[in-house]
């Protein structure tokens, strides 16, 4: 399969991280996740970490300039063949990404939009647990660890993410509707949006994403993919 440059878009808890991890491994793509990068900075207590911590705790977006700087640097480091997992999240970020890609003459091949209802998101995020040591993600209902609250991969104690408290989840959904949902239209108009029903079990979602990407690769090979 030809190397792909992709964006994974969707509300908080839609499964962007779960799917981006699987697809990046299967297709050999590099995954760029601003949420993880920012959480690491907070954990290390760097100047950037201190600046972004309050936004994240409140469930608000970090300012566009900061995120664009991080993504610009990451794209330069990893090159083509990437999944942007959780970026862009505002129209300003999407326009910033367009500029970065244009300046390098890199195409964006598709935006995978994982469509999930608010009720399902509240259920999922309330049950999510993460491993701070190795980054593994679990769900106490749909994909629990073998031993209660202990990571299967590295044995560390699992924790709830700080922004997965009910009040903060509601705030994140509100921010998503106001700031990020307009990107569905933005990318639909560019002919890049691939809508996937993200409410189904994870393996079925992965299957649909892979199928869509195979079709896309076929079109690219035949020269039928329009890059706006
Ligand atoms: P970020 O870490 O990106 O959080 P998010 O977008 O809110 O997404 P999540 O990580 O919560 O969910 P996900 O879609 O990856 O779902 P997951 O696979 O984990 O961002 C956090 C914060 O950082 C933001 O609030 C903001 O402050 C800042 N930030 C990040 N990017 C930014 C940007 N571009 N601009 C500005 N600020 C930014 O799955 C969720 C749960 O559901 C898990 O438990 C999983 O096991 C389970 N699950 C997954 N798929 C399924 C399925 N199909 N069925 C059942 N359960 C499932």
Coordinates of C-alpha atoms and ligand atoms in Angstrom, one line a residue:
X1 CA 0.0 0.0 0.0
X2 CA 1.3 3.5 -0.9
X3 CA 2.2 5.6 2.1
X4 CA -0.7 7.6 3.4
X5 CA -1.0 10.9 5.2
X6 CA -4.2 10.8 7.3
X7 CA -6.1 12.7 10.0
X8 CA -8.3 10.9 12.5
X9 CA -11.2 13.1 13.6
X10 CA -14.0 12.6 16.1
X11 CA -15.4 13.6 19.5
X12 CA -13.5 12.8 22.7
X13 CA -13.6 9.1 23.4
X14 CA -14.7 8.2 19.8
X15 CA -11.8 5.7 19.6
X16 CA -9.3 7.8 17.7
X17 CA -6.4 6.6 19.8
X18 CA -7.5 3.0 19.8
X19 CA -7.9 2.9 16.0
X20 CA -4.8 5.1 15.2
X21 CA -2.6 2.7 17.3
X22 CA -3.8 -0.3 15.3
X23 CA -3.8 1.2 11.9
X24 CA -0.4 2.9 12.3
X25 CA 1.1 -0.5 13.3
X26 CA -0.6 -2.4 10.4
X27 CA 0.3 0.1 7.7
X28 CA 3.6 1.2 9.1
X29 CA 2.5 4.8 9.6
X30 CA 3.8 7.2 12.2
X31 CA 1.3 8.3 14.8
X32 CA 1.3 11.9 16.0
X33 CA -0.9 12.5 19.0
X34 CA -0.9 16.0 20.4
X35 CA -2.9 14.9 23.5
X36 CA -0.1 12.4 24.5
X37 CA 2.7 14.9 23.7
X38 CA 1.0 17.5 25.9
X39 CA 0.3 15.1 28.8
X40 CA 4.0 14.1 28.7
X41 CA 5.0 17.8 29.0
X42 CA 2.6 18.2 32.0
X43 CA 4.1 15.0 33.6
X44 CA 7.7 16.3 33.2
X45 CA 6.7 19.7 34.6
X46 CA 8.3 21.6 31.6
X47 CA 7.5 25.3 30.9
X48 CA 5.2 24.2 28.1
X49 CA 3.6 21.6 30.5
X50 CA 2.9 24.2 33.1
X51 CA 1.3 26.5 30.5
X52 CA -1.0 23.9 29.1
X53 CA -2.0 22.0 32.3
X54 CA -4.8 24.3 33.3
X55 CA -6.5 24.2 29.8
X56 CA -6.3 20.4 29.8
X57 CA -7.7 20.1 33.4
X58 CA -10.6 22.3 32.4
X59 CA -11.3 20.3 29.2
X60 CA -10.5 23.3 27.0
X61 CA -8.4 23.3 23.9
X62 CA -4.8 24.5 24.2
X63 CA -4.2 27.6 22.1
X64 CA -3.8 27.0 18.3
X65 CA -0.3 28.6 18.0
X66 CA 1.1 26.2 20.6
X67 CA -0.4 23.1 19.0
X68 CA 0.6 24.2 15.5
X69 CA 4.2 24.7 16.6
X70 CA 4.3 21.2 18.1
X71 CA 2.7 19.5 15.1
X72 CA 4.9 21.5 12.6
X73 CA 8.0 20.2 14.5
X74 CA 6.7 16.6 14.6
X75 CA 5.8 16.5 10.9
X76 CA 9.3 17.8 10.1
X77 CA 10.8 15.1 12.3
X78 CA 8.8 12.1 11.0
X79 CA 8.2 13.0 7.3
X80 CA 5.4 11.6 5.2
X81 CA 3.3 8.5 6.1
X82 CA 1.5 9.7 9.2
X83 CA -1.7 9.6 11.2
X84 CA -2.6 12.9 13.0
X85 CA -4.6 11.6 15.9
X86 CA -6.6 14.5 17.5
X87 CA -5.3 17.3 15.2
X88 CA -6.6 19.6 13.8
X89 CA -9.4 20.5 16.2
X90 CA -10.3 24.0 15.0
X91 CA -10.7 25.6 11.6
X92 CA -7.6 27.7 12.4
X93 CA -5.6 24.5 13.0
X94 CA -6.9 23.0 9.8
X95 CA -5.8 26.0 7.8
X96 CA -2.5 25.9 9.5
X97 CA -2.1 22.3 8.6
X98 CA -3.0 23.1 4.9
X99 CA -0.2 25.6 4.9
X100 CA 2.4 23.3 6.4
X101 CA 1.5 20.5 3.9
X102 CA 1.4 22.9 0.9
X103 CA 4.9 24.3 1.8
X104 CA 6.2 20.7 1.7
X105 CA 4.0 19.6 -1.3
X106 CA 2.7 16.8 0.8
X107 CA -0.9 15.6 0.1
X108 CA -3.5 14.9 2.8
X109 CA -5.1 11.6 1.5
X110 CA -8.1 11.3 3.9
X111 CA -9.8 12.4 7.1
X112 CA -11.2 9.4 9.0
X113 CA -14.2 10.7 11.0
X114 CA -15.3 8.3 13.8
X115 CA -19.0 9.1 14.4
X116 CA -20.2 8.3 18.0
X117 CA -23.1 9.7 20.0
X118 CA -22.7 11.7 23.2
X119 CA -24.3 9.1 25.3
X120 CA -21.9 6.4 24.2
X121 CA -19.0 8.8 24.8
X122 CA -20.0 9.5 28.3
X123 CA -20.2 5.7 28.9
X124 CA -16.8 5.0 27.4
X125 CA -14.9 7.8 29.0
X126 CA -16.3 7.0 32.5
X127 CA -14.9 3.5 32.1
X128 CA -11.6 4.3 30.5
X129 CA -8.4 3.5 32.5
X130 CA -4.9 4.2 31.3
X131 CA -1.4 3.0 32.2
X132 CA 0.9 6.0 32.8
X133 CA 4.0 3.8 32.5
X134 CA 3.5 2.2 29.0
X135 CA 0.5 4.2 27.6
X136 CA -1.9 1.2 27.3
X137 CA -5.6 2.1 27.2
X138 CA -8.4 -0.1 28.7
X139 CA -12.1 0.1 29.2
X140 CA -13.5 -1.5 32.3
X141 CA -16.6 -2.5 30.4
X142 CA -15.5 -3.3 26.8
X143 CA -11.8 -4.2 27.1
X144 CA -10.9 -4.7 30.8
X145 CA -7.4 -5.8 31.9
X146 CA -7.0 -9.4 33.0
X147 CA -6.3 -8.4 36.6
X148 CA -8.5 -5.7 38.1
X149 CA -6.9 -2.2 37.6
X150 CA -3.4 -3.6 36.7
X151 CA -1.8 -3.2 33.2
X152 CA -1.6 -6.4 31.2
X153 CA 1.5 -5.2 29.4
X154 CA 3.7 -3.8 32.2
X155 CA 2.0 -4.6 35.5
X156 CA 1.6 -0.9 36.6
X157 CA -1.5 0.3 38.4
X158 CA -4.1 1.7 36.0
X159 CA -5.6 5.2 36.6
X160 CA -8.5 7.3 35.4
X161 CA -7.4 10.3 33.2
X162 CA -7.7 13.6 35.0
X163 CA -10.0 14.9 32.2
X164 CA -12.3 11.9 32.4
X165 CA -14.3 13.2 35.3
X166 CA -18.0 13.6 34.4
X167 CA -18.0 17.4 34.6
X168 CA -14.9 17.7 32.4
X169 CA -16.3 15.2 29.9
X170 CA -19.3 17.4 29.5
X171 CA -17.1 20.4 28.9
X172 CA -15.0 18.5 26.3
X173 CA -18.1 17.6 24.4
X174 CA -19.3 21.2 24.4
X175 CA -15.9 22.3 23.1
X176 CA -16.0 19.6 20.5
X177 CA -19.4 20.7 19.2
X178 CA -18.4 24.4 19.0
X179 CA -14.8 24.2 17.8
X180 CA -14.1 20.8 16.2
X181 CA -17.4 19.7 14.6
X182 CA -17.2 22.4 11.9
X183 CA -14.2 20.5 10.5
X184 CA -16.6 17.7 9.3
X185 CA -18.0 20.2 6.8
X186 CA -14.5 21.7 6.1
X187 CA -13.1 18.3 5.0
X188 CA -16.4 17.1 3.4
X189 CA -16.2 20.1 1.0
X190 CA -12.6 19.2 0.2
X191 CA -13.7 15.6 -0.7
X192 CA -11.5 14.1 2.0
X193 CA -14.0 13.0 4.7
X194 CA -14.5 9.3 5.2
X195 CA -17.3 8.7 7.7
X196 CA -17.1 5.6 9.8
X197 CA -19.7 4.4 12.3
X198 CA -17.5 4.4 15.5
X199 CA -20.2 3.1 17.8
X200 CA -19.7 -0.5 16.9
X201 CA -17.2 -2.9 18.6
X202 CA -13.5 -1.8 18.1
X203 CA -12.6 -4.7 15.7
X204 CA -15.5 -3.9 13.4
X205 CA -14.5 -0.2 13.4
X206 CA -10.9 -1.3 12.5
X207 CA -12.2 -3.5 9.7
X208 CA -14.2 -0.6 8.2
X209 CA -11.2 1.8 8.4
X210 CA -8.9 -0.7 6.8
X211 CA -11.4 -1.3 4.0
X212 CA -11.8 2.4 3.3
X213 CA -8.0 2.8 3.2
X214 CA -7.6 -0.1 0.8
X215 CA -10.2 1.5 -1.5
X216 CA -8.4 4.8 -1.2
X217 CA -5.0 3.3 -2.0
X218 CA -6.5 1.6 -5.1
X219 CA -7.8 5.0 -6.3
X220 CA -4.4 6.6 -5.6
X221 CA -2.6 3.9 -7.6
X222 CA -5.0 4.5 -10.6
X223 CA -4.4 8.2 -10.3
X224 CA -8.1 8.9 -9.4
X225 CA -7.5 10.5 -6.0
X226 CA -8.1 14.2 -6.1
X227 CA -5.9 16.2 -3.7
X228 CA -7.5 19.6 -3.1
Ligands
LIG1 P1 -6.8 14.0 23.7 O1 -5.9 13.1 24.5 O2 -6.6 14.0 22.2 O3 -8.3 13.6 24.0 P2 -9.6 13.5 23.1 O4 -9.7 13.9 21.8 O5 -10.6 14.1 24.0 O6 -9.7 12.0 22.8 P3 -9.6 10.9 23.8 O7 -8.1 10.5 24.0 O8 -10.3 11.1 25.1 O9 -10.4 9.7 23.1 P4 -10.1 8.9 21.8 O10 -11.0 9.3 20.7 O11 -8.6 8.8 21.5 O12 -10.6 7.5 22.3 P5 -9.9 6.2 22.9 O13 -9.3 5.4 21.8 O14 -9.0 6.6 24.1 O15 -6.8 15.5 24.2 C1 -6.8 15.8 25.6 C2 -6.7 17.3 25.7 O16 -5.4 17.8 25.1 C3 -7.8 18.2 25.1 O17 -8.9 18.3 25.9 C4 -7.0 19.5 24.9 O18 -6.9 20.2 26.1 C5 -5.6 19.0 24.5 N1 -5.4 18.9 23.1 C6 -5.2 17.7 22.4 N2 -5.1 18.0 21.0 C7 -5.4 19.3 20.9 C8 -5.5 20.2 19.7 N3 -5.3 19.7 18.5 N4 -5.7 21.5 19.9 C9 -5.9 22.0 21.2 N5 -5.8 21.2 22.3 C10 -5.5 19.9 22.2 O19 -11.1 5.4 23.5 C11 -11.9 5.9 24.6 C12 -12.4 4.7 25.5 O20 -13.3 4.0 24.8 C13 -11.2 3.8 25.9 O21 -11.5 3.3 27.2 C14 -11.3 2.7 24.8 O22 -10.9 1.4 25.3 C15 -12.8 2.6 24.5 N6 -13.2 2.3 23.1 C16 -12.5 2.7 22.0 N7 -13.2 2.3 20.9 C17 -14.3 1.6 21.4 C18 -15.3 0.9 20.7 N8 -15.4 0.8 19.4 N9 -16.3 0.3 21.5 C19 -16.2 0.4 22.8 N10 -15.2 1.0 23.5 C20 -14.3 1.6 22.8

